[in-house]
């Protein structure tokens, strides 16, 4: 049966990287019925709708899964981030961002393999803000709840256990933000003994950032609050080749929205220079979520193969291919991989 998935190409480089990713998904042979949503963000506002039309949320609620490109948030005008709004409206509390080296891609380290788990609905992004016009005082409240902390920290431990990771590191600033970060740390310390098979440690966020750029291989699963996670995951992306290659997922109890870490990249949009690797790896995570494990591995291996080979890559990683040329190359590799898997299965039978 076909998987019914909400498809949001987004804006900026979104449509370019989405077309490329669809080409690769097509090559896996997995059957999808796409529920395509074009009107979101600026496009929706121009058409006279809300930036985040209710129909978008309804589609994701109905399908349970979405593959999403980036959506621009205009600075200081218009609307607040629809990306944050989707996560909050659907209670997608776990933001997962794996940072793993690609073969052949020159970076300062060649042994980075970690996952940042970012609490995705509260903290400084909870939208509790106030601006006193007269006194010119701005407040952004970092709201952290026990229940919110518990579910993301457990999600991280469960993932670590299921995937055989050795260690969970909780990053915080409880020495200064005694109330909000203090609660997050307290909950972490309470939960850790439930997972004696997973090592647990905590690190103050500034030290954590320094450790990640000096000894990244020492980290497996890093769990933290919203803003710290946003920053650490971009840092992790920088360690493995940049935003063009780093995947991400927003997971809740009922829905999951798969989107790369990067934004709409207005500086290169429409120039044929966008790297679809991040969204392709994101699509690999979606395939795994849908229990299409062979297809997920075929996509991962095809991307790794393209980098190992290094002949057809986009400009941000030292090549000159357009997103479509890169996609054609990866799709061919996926098809060859799928054929090998099928031949292997035939031989076994
Ligand atoms: P960005 O991620 O769009 O771009 C940062 C830099 O990385 C730019 O130089 C860009 O060219 C480069 N880059 C990003 N993705 C790339 C790719 N796939 N291939 C090659 N180079 C790539 O971040 P920004 O400039 O801070 O944000 C631009 C817009 O995107 C803003 O409106 C922001 O709000 C929005 N945004 C959306 C999301 C989302 O939809 N989830 C996430 C982050 C930012």
CSV table of C-alpha atoms and ligand atoms in Angstrom, one decimal:
chain,number,residue,atom,x,y,z
A,1,UNK,CA,0.0,0.0,0.0
A,2,UNK,CA,1.2,3.5,-0.8
A,3,UNK,CA,2.4,5.7,2.0
A,4,UNK,CA,0.3,8.9,2.1
A,5,UNK,CA,2.6,11.8,3.1
A,6,UNK,CA,2.1,15.5,3.3
A,7,UNK,CA,4.7,17.2,1.0
A,8,UNK,CA,5.7,20.8,1.6
A,9,UNK,CA,8.3,22.0,-0.9
A,10,UNK,CA,8.6,25.4,1.0
A,11,UNK,CA,10.3,28.5,-0.6
A,12,UNK,CA,13.8,29.7,-1.4
A,13,UNK,CA,15.9,26.7,-2.3
A,14,UNK,CA,13.0,24.5,-0.9
A,15,UNK,CA,11.5,23.5,-4.3
A,16,UNK,CA,14.9,22.8,-5.9
A,17,UNK,CA,16.1,20.4,-3.1
A,18,UNK,CA,12.6,18.9,-2.8
A,19,UNK,CA,12.5,18.0,-6.6
A,20,UNK,CA,15.9,16.4,-6.3
A,21,UNK,CA,14.9,14.4,-3.2
A,22,UNK,CA,11.7,13.2,-4.9
A,23,UNK,CA,13.8,11.9,-7.8
A,24,UNK,CA,15.8,9.8,-5.3
A,25,UNK,CA,12.7,8.6,-3.4
A,26,UNK,CA,11.2,7.6,-6.7
A,27,UNK,CA,14.3,5.4,-7.5
A,28,UNK,CA,13.7,3.4,-4.2
A,29,UNK,CA,10.5,2.0,-5.7
A,30,UNK,CA,8.6,2.8,-2.4
A,31,UNK,CA,5.1,3.8,-3.3
A,32,UNK,CA,4.0,7.3,-2.1
A,33,UNK,CA,0.8,9.3,-2.4
A,34,UNK,CA,1.9,12.9,-1.9
A,35,UNK,CA,-0.5,15.4,-0.4
A,36,UNK,CA,1.2,18.5,-1.8
A,37,UNK,CA,0.9,21.8,0.0
A,38,UNK,CA,2.3,24.9,-1.9
A,39,UNK,CA,0.6,27.7,0.0
A,40,UNK,CA,2.5,28.3,3.2
A,41,UNK,CA,4.5,31.3,4.6
A,42,UNK,CA,4.8,34.2,2.2
A,43,UNK,CA,3.0,32.4,-0.6
A,44,UNK,CA,0.0,31.9,1.6
A,45,UNK,CA,0.0,35.5,2.9
A,46,UNK,CA,0.2,36.7,-0.7
A,47,UNK,CA,-2.9,34.6,-1.6
A,48,UNK,CA,-4.8,36.2,1.3
A,49,UNK,CA,-4.5,33.3,3.8
A,50,UNK,CA,-2.8,32.9,7.2
A,51,UNK,CA,0.9,32.2,7.0
A,52,UNK,CA,0.2,28.7,8.3
A,53,UNK,CA,-3.2,27.7,6.9
A,54,UNK,CA,-5.2,25.2,9.1
A,55,UNK,CA,-5.4,23.0,6.0
A,56,UNK,CA,-1.6,22.3,6.3
A,57,UNK,CA,-1.9,21.1,9.9
A,58,UNK,CA,-5.0,19.1,9.0
A,59,UNK,CA,-3.1,17.3,6.2
A,60,UNK,CA,-0.2,16.4,8.5
A,61,UNK,CA,-2.7,15.3,11.2
A,62,UNK,CA,-4.5,13.1,8.7
A,63,UNK,CA,-1.3,11.6,7.2
A,64,UNK,CA,0.8,11.4,10.3
A,65,UNK,CA,4.0,12.2,8.3
A,66,UNK,CA,5.3,15.2,6.3
A,67,UNK,CA,8.4,15.8,4.3
A,68,UNK,CA,9.0,19.6,4.5
A,69,UNK,CA,11.3,22.0,2.7
A,70,UNK,CA,12.4,25.3,4.4
A,71,UNK,CA,10.0,28.2,4.8
A,72,UNK,CA,11.3,31.8,5.1
A,73,UNK,CA,10.4,33.9,8.2
A,74,UNK,CA,10.6,37.6,7.2
A,75,UNK,CA,12.6,39.4,9.9
A,76,UNK,CA,10.8,42.1,12.0
A,77,UNK,CA,7.6,42.1,9.9
A,78,UNK,CA,4.8,40.0,8.6
A,79,UNK,CA,4.4,36.7,10.5
A,80,UNK,CA,6.2,34.7,13.1
A,81,UNK,CA,7.9,31.5,12.1
A,82,UNK,CA,5.6,28.9,10.6
A,83,UNK,CA,8.3,26.3,11.2
A,84,UNK,CA,8.1,26.9,14.9
A,85,UNK,CA,4.3,27.1,14.7
A,86,UNK,CA,4.0,23.7,13.1
A,87,UNK,CA,6.2,22.1,15.8
A,88,UNK,CA,4.1,23.7,18.5
A,89,UNK,CA,0.6,23.1,17.0
A,90,UNK,CA,1.4,19.4,16.5
A,91,UNK,CA,3.4,19.1,19.7
A,92,UNK,CA,6.4,17.8,17.8
A,93,UNK,CA,8.5,17.8,21.0
A,94,UNK,CA,11.6,15.9,19.8
A,95,UNK,CA,13.9,17.5,17.2
A,96,UNK,CA,16.5,15.1,16.1
A,97,UNK,CA,19.6,16.2,14.1
A,98,UNK,CA,22.2,13.5,13.3
A,99,UNK,CA,25.7,14.8,12.5
A,100,UNK,CA,27.8,12.2,10.8
A,101,UNK,CA,30.8,12.5,8.5
A,102,UNK,CA,30.4,11.7,4.8
A,103,UNK,CA,33.3,9.7,3.2
A,104,UNK,CA,35.6,11.8,1.0
A,105,UNK,CA,34.3,15.2,2.4
A,106,UNK,CA,37.2,17.0,3.9
A,107,UNK,CA,36.3,18.3,7.4
A,108,UNK,CA,38.5,19.0,10.5
A,109,UNK,CA,37.5,15.6,11.9
A,110,UNK,CA,36.7,12.3,10.2
A,111,UNK,CA,35.1,10.5,13.2
A,112,UNK,CA,32.0,12.6,14.0
A,113,UNK,CA,28.9,10.5,14.6
A,114,UNK,CA,26.5,12.1,17.1
A,115,UNK,CA,22.8,13.1,17.3
A,116,UNK,CA,21.5,16.3,18.9
A,117,UNK,CA,18.1,15.9,20.5
A,118,UNK,CA,16.6,19.4,20.9
A,119,UNK,CA,13.4,20.0,23.0
A,120,UNK,CA,11.3,21.6,20.3
A,121,UNK,CA,8.3,23.2,21.9
A,122,UNK,CA,9.3,25.2,25.0
A,123,UNK,CA,12.3,27.0,26.4
A,124,UNK,CA,13.1,30.4,24.9
A,125,UNK,CA,11.0,29.5,21.8
A,126,UNK,CA,7.8,29.1,23.8
A,127,UNK,CA,6.6,32.5,22.5
A,128,UNK,CA,6.1,34.0,26.0
A,129,UNK,CA,7.4,37.5,25.1
A,130,UNK,CA,6.7,41.0,26.3
A,131,UNK,CA,7.9,44.4,25.2
A,132,UNK,CA,7.4,47.4,27.4
A,133,UNK,CA,7.3,50.3,24.8
A,134,UNK,CA,7.6,53.0,27.4
A,135,UNK,CA,10.6,51.6,29.3
A,136,UNK,CA,12.0,49.9,26.2
A,137,UNK,CA,12.4,46.6,28.1
A,138,UNK,CA,12.2,43.3,26.2
A,139,UNK,CA,11.5,39.9,27.9
A,140,UNK,CA,11.6,36.5,26.4
A,141,UNK,CA,10.6,33.8,28.9
A,142,UNK,CA,12.4,30.5,28.8
A,143,UNK,CA,9.5,28.3,29.9
A,144,UNK,CA,10.7,24.8,30.8
A,145,UNK,CA,8.2,22.3,32.3
A,146,UNK,CA,8.9,19.0,34.1
A,147,UNK,CA,6.6,17.1,31.7
A,148,UNK,CA,8.3,18.7,28.6
A,149,UNK,CA,11.7,17.9,29.9
A,150,UNK,CA,10.8,14.4,30.9
A,151,UNK,CA,9.5,13.4,27.4
A,152,UNK,CA,12.5,14.7,25.4
A,153,UNK,CA,15.0,13.3,27.8
A,154,UNK,CA,13.3,9.9,27.8
A,155,UNK,CA,13.0,10.0,24.0
A,156,UNK,CA,16.7,10.5,23.8
A,157,UNK,CA,17.5,7.7,26.2
A,158,UNK,CA,15.1,5.3,24.4
A,159,UNK,CA,16.7,6.2,21.1
A,160,UNK,CA,20.2,5.6,22.5
A,161,UNK,CA,19.1,2.2,23.9
A,162,UNK,CA,17.4,1.1,20.7
A,163,UNK,CA,20.2,2.1,18.4
A,164,UNK,CA,23.0,0.9,20.7
A,165,UNK,CA,24.6,4.3,21.5
A,166,UNK,CA,26.8,4.3,24.5
A,167,UNK,CA,26.3,7.7,26.1
A,168,UNK,CA,23.8,10.5,26.6
A,169,UNK,CA,25.1,13.9,27.4
A,170,UNK,CA,22.7,16.5,28.8
A,171,UNK,CA,23.7,20.1,28.0
A,172,UNK,CA,22.5,22.9,30.2
A,173,UNK,CA,23.3,26.2,31.9
A,174,UNK,CA,21.9,25.3,35.4
A,175,UNK,CA,24.7,27.3,37.1
A,176,UNK,CA,23.2,30.6,35.9
A,177,UNK,CA,19.6,29.7,34.7
A,178,UNK,CA,18.9,28.0,38.0
A,179,UNK,CA,15.2,27.8,37.4
A,180,UNK,CA,14.7,26.7,33.8
A,181,UNK,CA,18.0,24.9,33.0
A,182,UNK,CA,18.0,23.7,36.6
A,183,UNK,CA,14.7,21.9,36.2
A,184,UNK,CA,15.9,20.3,32.9
A,185,UNK,CA,19.1,19.0,34.6
A,186,UNK,CA,17.2,17.8,37.7
A,187,UNK,CA,14.8,15.8,35.5
A,188,UNK,CA,17.8,14.3,33.6
A,189,UNK,CA,19.4,13.2,36.8
A,190,UNK,CA,16.1,11.5,37.9
A,191,UNK,CA,15.7,9.7,34.6
A,192,UNK,CA,19.2,8.5,33.9
A,193,UNK,CA,19.2,5.6,36.5
A,194,UNK,CA,16.3,4.1,34.6
A,195,UNK,CA,18.8,3.4,31.8
A,196,UNK,CA,21.8,1.7,33.5
A,197,UNK,CA,22.9,0.3,30.1
A,198,UNK,CA,23.5,3.9,28.8
A,199,UNK,CA,26.2,6.1,30.3
A,200,UNK,CA,25.0,9.5,31.4
A,201,UNK,CA,26.8,12.8,31.9
A,202,UNK,CA,25.9,16.5,32.0
A,203,UNK,CA,27.9,19.4,30.6
A,204,UNK,CA,27.5,23.2,30.9
A,205,UNK,CA,26.5,24.5,27.4
A,206,UNK,CA,29.5,26.8,26.8
A,207,UNK,CA,31.9,24.0,27.7
A,208,UNK,CA,29.7,21.6,25.6
A,209,UNK,CA,30.2,23.8,22.5
A,210,UNK,CA,33.9,23.9,23.1
A,211,UNK,CA,34.1,20.1,23.6
A,212,UNK,CA,32.1,19.5,20.4
A,213,UNK,CA,34.6,21.4,18.3
A,214,UNK,CA,37.6,19.9,20.0
A,215,UNK,CA,36.6,16.3,20.8
A,216,UNK,CA,33.4,15.6,18.8
A,217,UNK,CA,34.0,11.8,18.6
A,218,UNK,CA,33.5,11.6,22.4
A,219,UNK,CA,29.8,12.4,22.0
A,220,UNK,CA,26.9,10.1,21.0
A,221,UNK,CA,23.4,11.5,21.9
A,222,UNK,CA,23.3,15.1,23.2
A,223,UNK,CA,20.0,16.2,24.7
A,224,UNK,CA,19.2,19.9,25.5
A,225,UNK,CA,16.7,22.7,25.6
A,226,UNK,CA,15.3,24.5,22.5
A,227,UNK,CA,17.7,27.4,21.9
A,228,UNK,CA,20.9,25.5,23.0
A,229,UNK,CA,19.8,22.6,20.7
A,230,UNK,CA,19.2,25.0,17.8
A,231,UNK,CA,22.8,26.3,18.1
A,232,UNK,CA,24.5,23.0,18.9
A,233,UNK,CA,22.9,21.3,15.9
A,234,UNK,CA,24.2,24.0,13.5
A,235,UNK,CA,27.6,23.6,15.2
A,236,UNK,CA,27.3,19.8,14.6
A,237,UNK,CA,26.3,20.5,11.0
A,238,UNK,CA,29.5,22.6,10.6
A,239,UNK,CA,31.6,19.7,11.9
A,240,UNK,CA,30.4,17.4,9.1
A,241,UNK,CA,30.3,19.6,6.0
A,242,UNK,CA,27.7,22.3,6.7
A,243,UNK,CA,24.0,22.9,6.4
A,244,UNK,CA,23.8,21.4,2.9
A,245,UNK,CA,24.4,17.9,4.3
A,246,UNK,CA,22.7,17.8,7.7
A,247,UNK,CA,19.3,16.1,8.1
A,248,UNK,CA,16.6,16.6,10.8
A,249,UNK,CA,13.3,15.4,12.0
A,250,UNK,CA,10.6,16.7,14.3
A,251,UNK,CA,8.8,13.9,16.1
A,252,UNK,CA,5.7,13.9,18.3
A,253,UNK,CA,3.5,11.2,19.7
A,254,UNK,CA,1.1,11.3,16.7
A,255,UNK,CA,2.9,13.1,13.9
A,256,UNK,CA,6.4,13.4,12.5
A,257,UNK,CA,7.6,16.2,10.2
A,258,UNK,CA,10.9,15.5,8.4
A,259,UNK,CA,12.9,18.6,7.4
A,260,UNK,CA,16.6,19.4,7.0
A,261,UNK,CA,18.4,21.7,9.4
A,262,UNK,CA,19.0,24.4,6.8
A,263,UNK,CA,16.7,27.3,6.0
A,264,UNK,CA,15.5,28.8,2.6
A,265,UNK,CA,19.0,30.1,1.8
A,266,UNK,CA,17.8,33.2,-0.1
A,267,UNK,CA,21.4,34.0,-1.0
A,268,UNK,CA,21.6,31.1,-3.5
A,269,UNK,CA,17.9,30.4,-4.2
A,270,UNK,CA,17.2,29.8,-7.9
A,271,UNK,CA,20.9,29.7,-8.8
A,272,UNK,CA,21.1,25.9,-9.2
A,273,UNK,CA,23.7,25.8,-6.3
A,274,UNK,CA,21.7,24.3,-3.5
A,275,UNK,CA,22.8,21.0,-2.0
A,276,UNK,CA,19.9,18.5,-1.7
A,277,UNK,CA,22.0,16.1,0.4
A,278,UNK,CA,20.5,17.3,3.7
A,279,UNK,CA,16.9,16.7,2.5
A,280,UNK,CA,17.9,13.4,0.9
A,281,UNK,CA,19.3,12.2,4.2
A,282,UNK,CA,16.2,13.6,5.9
A,283,UNK,CA,14.1,11.5,3.5
A,284,UNK,CA,16.2,8.5,4.6
A,285,UNK,CA,15.1,9.2,8.2
A,286,UNK,CA,11.5,9.3,7.0
A,287,UNK,CA,11.8,6.0,5.2
A,288,UNK,CA,13.1,4.4,8.4
A,289,UNK,CA,10.2,6.0,10.3
A,290,UNK,CA,7.9,4.3,7.8
A,291,UNK,CA,9.6,1.0,8.3
A,292,UNK,CA,11.0,1.0,4.8
A,293,UNK,CA,14.4,0.0,6.1
A,294,UNK,CA,16.0,-1.4,2.9
A,295,UNK,CA,15.0,1.8,1.0
A,296,UNK,CA,16.4,3.9,3.8
A,297,UNK,CA,19.7,2.1,3.7
A,298,UNK,CA,19.7,2.3,-0.1
A,299,UNK,CA,19.4,6.1,0.1
A,300,UNK,CA,22.0,6.4,2.8
A,301,UNK,CA,24.5,4.2,0.9
A,302,UNK,CA,23.8,6.0,-2.5
A,303,UNK,CA,24.6,9.4,-0.8
A,304,UNK,CA,27.7,8.0,0.9
A,305,UNK,CA,28.8,6.4,-2.5
A,306,UNK,CA,28.3,9.8,-4.3
A,307,UNK,CA,30.6,11.5,-1.8
A,308,UNK,CA,33.1,8.6,-1.7
A,309,UNK,CA,33.3,8.9,-5.5
A,310,UNK,CA,33.4,12.7,-5.3
A,311,UNK,CA,32.8,13.3,-9.1
A,312,UNK,CA,29.3,14.7,-9.0
A,313,UNK,CA,28.8,17.1,-6.0
A,314,UNK,CA,27.3,20.5,-5.5
A,315,UNK,CA,29.4,23.7,-5.2
A,316,UNK,CA,29.1,24.0,-1.4
A,317,UNK,CA,31.0,20.8,-1.0
A,318,UNK,CA,33.6,21.5,-3.7
A,319,UNK,CA,31.8,20.3,-6.9
A,320,UNK,CA,29.9,22.0,-9.7
A,321,UNK,CA,26.8,19.9,-10.1
A,322,UNK,CA,23.3,21.4,-10.0
A,323,UNK,CA,20.8,19.9,-7.5
A,324,UNK,CA,19.2,18.0,-10.4
A,325,UNK,CA,22.5,16.6,-11.7
A,326,UNK,CA,23.4,15.5,-8.2
A,327,UNK,CA,19.9,13.9,-7.8
A,328,UNK,CA,20.2,12.0,-11.1
A,329,UNK,CA,23.6,10.6,-10.0
A,330,UNK,CA,22.3,9.6,-6.5
A,331,UNK,CA,19.1,8.1,-8.0
A,332,UNK,CA,21.1,5.9,-10.3
A,333,UNK,CA,23.1,4.7,-7.3
A,334,UNK,CA,19.9,4.0,-5.4
A,335,UNK,CA,18.5,2.0,-8.4
A,336,UNK,CA,21.8,-0.1,-8.6
A,337,UNK,CA,21.7,-0.6,-4.8
A,338,UNK,CA,18.0,-1.7,-5.0
A,339,UNK,CA,18.9,-4.2,-7.8
A,340,UNK,CA,21.8,-5.6,-5.7
A,341,UNK,CA,19.4,-6.1,-2.7
A,342,UNK,CA,16.9,-7.8,-5.0
A,343,UNK,CA,19.5,-10.1,-6.5
A,344,UNK,CA,20.8,-11.0,-2.9
A,345,UNK,CA,17.2,-11.8,-1.9
A,346,UNK,CA,16.8,-14.0,-5.0
A,347,UNK,CA,20.0,-15.9,-4.3
A,348,UNK,CA,18.9,-16.4,-0.6
A,349,UNK,CA,15.5,-17.8,-1.8
B,1,LIG,P1,20.0,29.2,5.9
B,1,LIG,O1,20.2,27.8,6.4
B,1,LIG,O2,18.9,29.4,4.9
B,1,LIG,O3,21.4,29.6,5.2
B,1,LIG,C1,22.6,29.7,5.9
B,1,LIG,C2,23.8,29.6,4.9
B,1,LIG,O4,23.9,28.2,4.5
B,1,LIG,C3,23.6,30.4,3.6
B,1,LIG,O5,24.8,30.9,3.2
B,1,LIG,C4,23.1,29.3,2.6
B,1,LIG,O6,23.4,29.6,1.3
B,1,LIG,C5,23.8,28.1,3.1
B,1,LIG,N1,23.0,26.9,2.9
B,1,LIG,C6,21.9,26.5,3.6
B,1,LIG,N2,21.3,25.4,3.1
B,1,LIG,C7,22.1,25.1,2.0
B,1,LIG,C8,22.0,24.0,1.0
B,1,LIG,N3,21.1,23.1,1.1
B,1,LIG,N4,23.0,24.0,0.1
B,1,LIG,C9,23.9,24.9,0.0
B,1,LIG,N5,24.1,25.9,0.9
B,1,LIG,C10,23.1,26.0,1.9
B,1,LIG,O7,19.9,30.1,7.1
B,1,LIG,P2,19.4,31.7,7.2
B,1,LIG,O8,20.1,32.4,6.1
B,1,LIG,O9,19.7,32.0,8.6
B,1,LIG,O10,17.9,31.6,7.0
B,1,LIG,C11,17.2,32.0,5.8
B,1,LIG,C12,15.7,31.8,6.0
B,1,LIG,O11,15.3,30.5,6.2
B,1,LIG,C13,15.2,32.7,7.1
B,1,LIG,O12,13.9,33.3,6.7
B,1,LIG,C14,14.9,31.7,8.2
B,1,LIG,O13,13.9,32.1,9.1
B,1,LIG,C15,14.5,30.4,7.4
B,1,LIG,N6,14.8,29.2,8.1
B,1,LIG,C16,13.8,28.2,7.9
B,1,LIG,C17,14.0,27.0,8.5
B,1,LIG,C18,13.0,25.9,8.3
B,1,LIG,O14,12.1,26.0,7.4
B,1,LIG,N7,13.0,24.9,9.1
B,1,LIG,C19,15.2,26.7,9.2
B,1,LIG,C20,16.1,27.7,9.4
B,1,LIG,C21,15.9,28.9,8.8
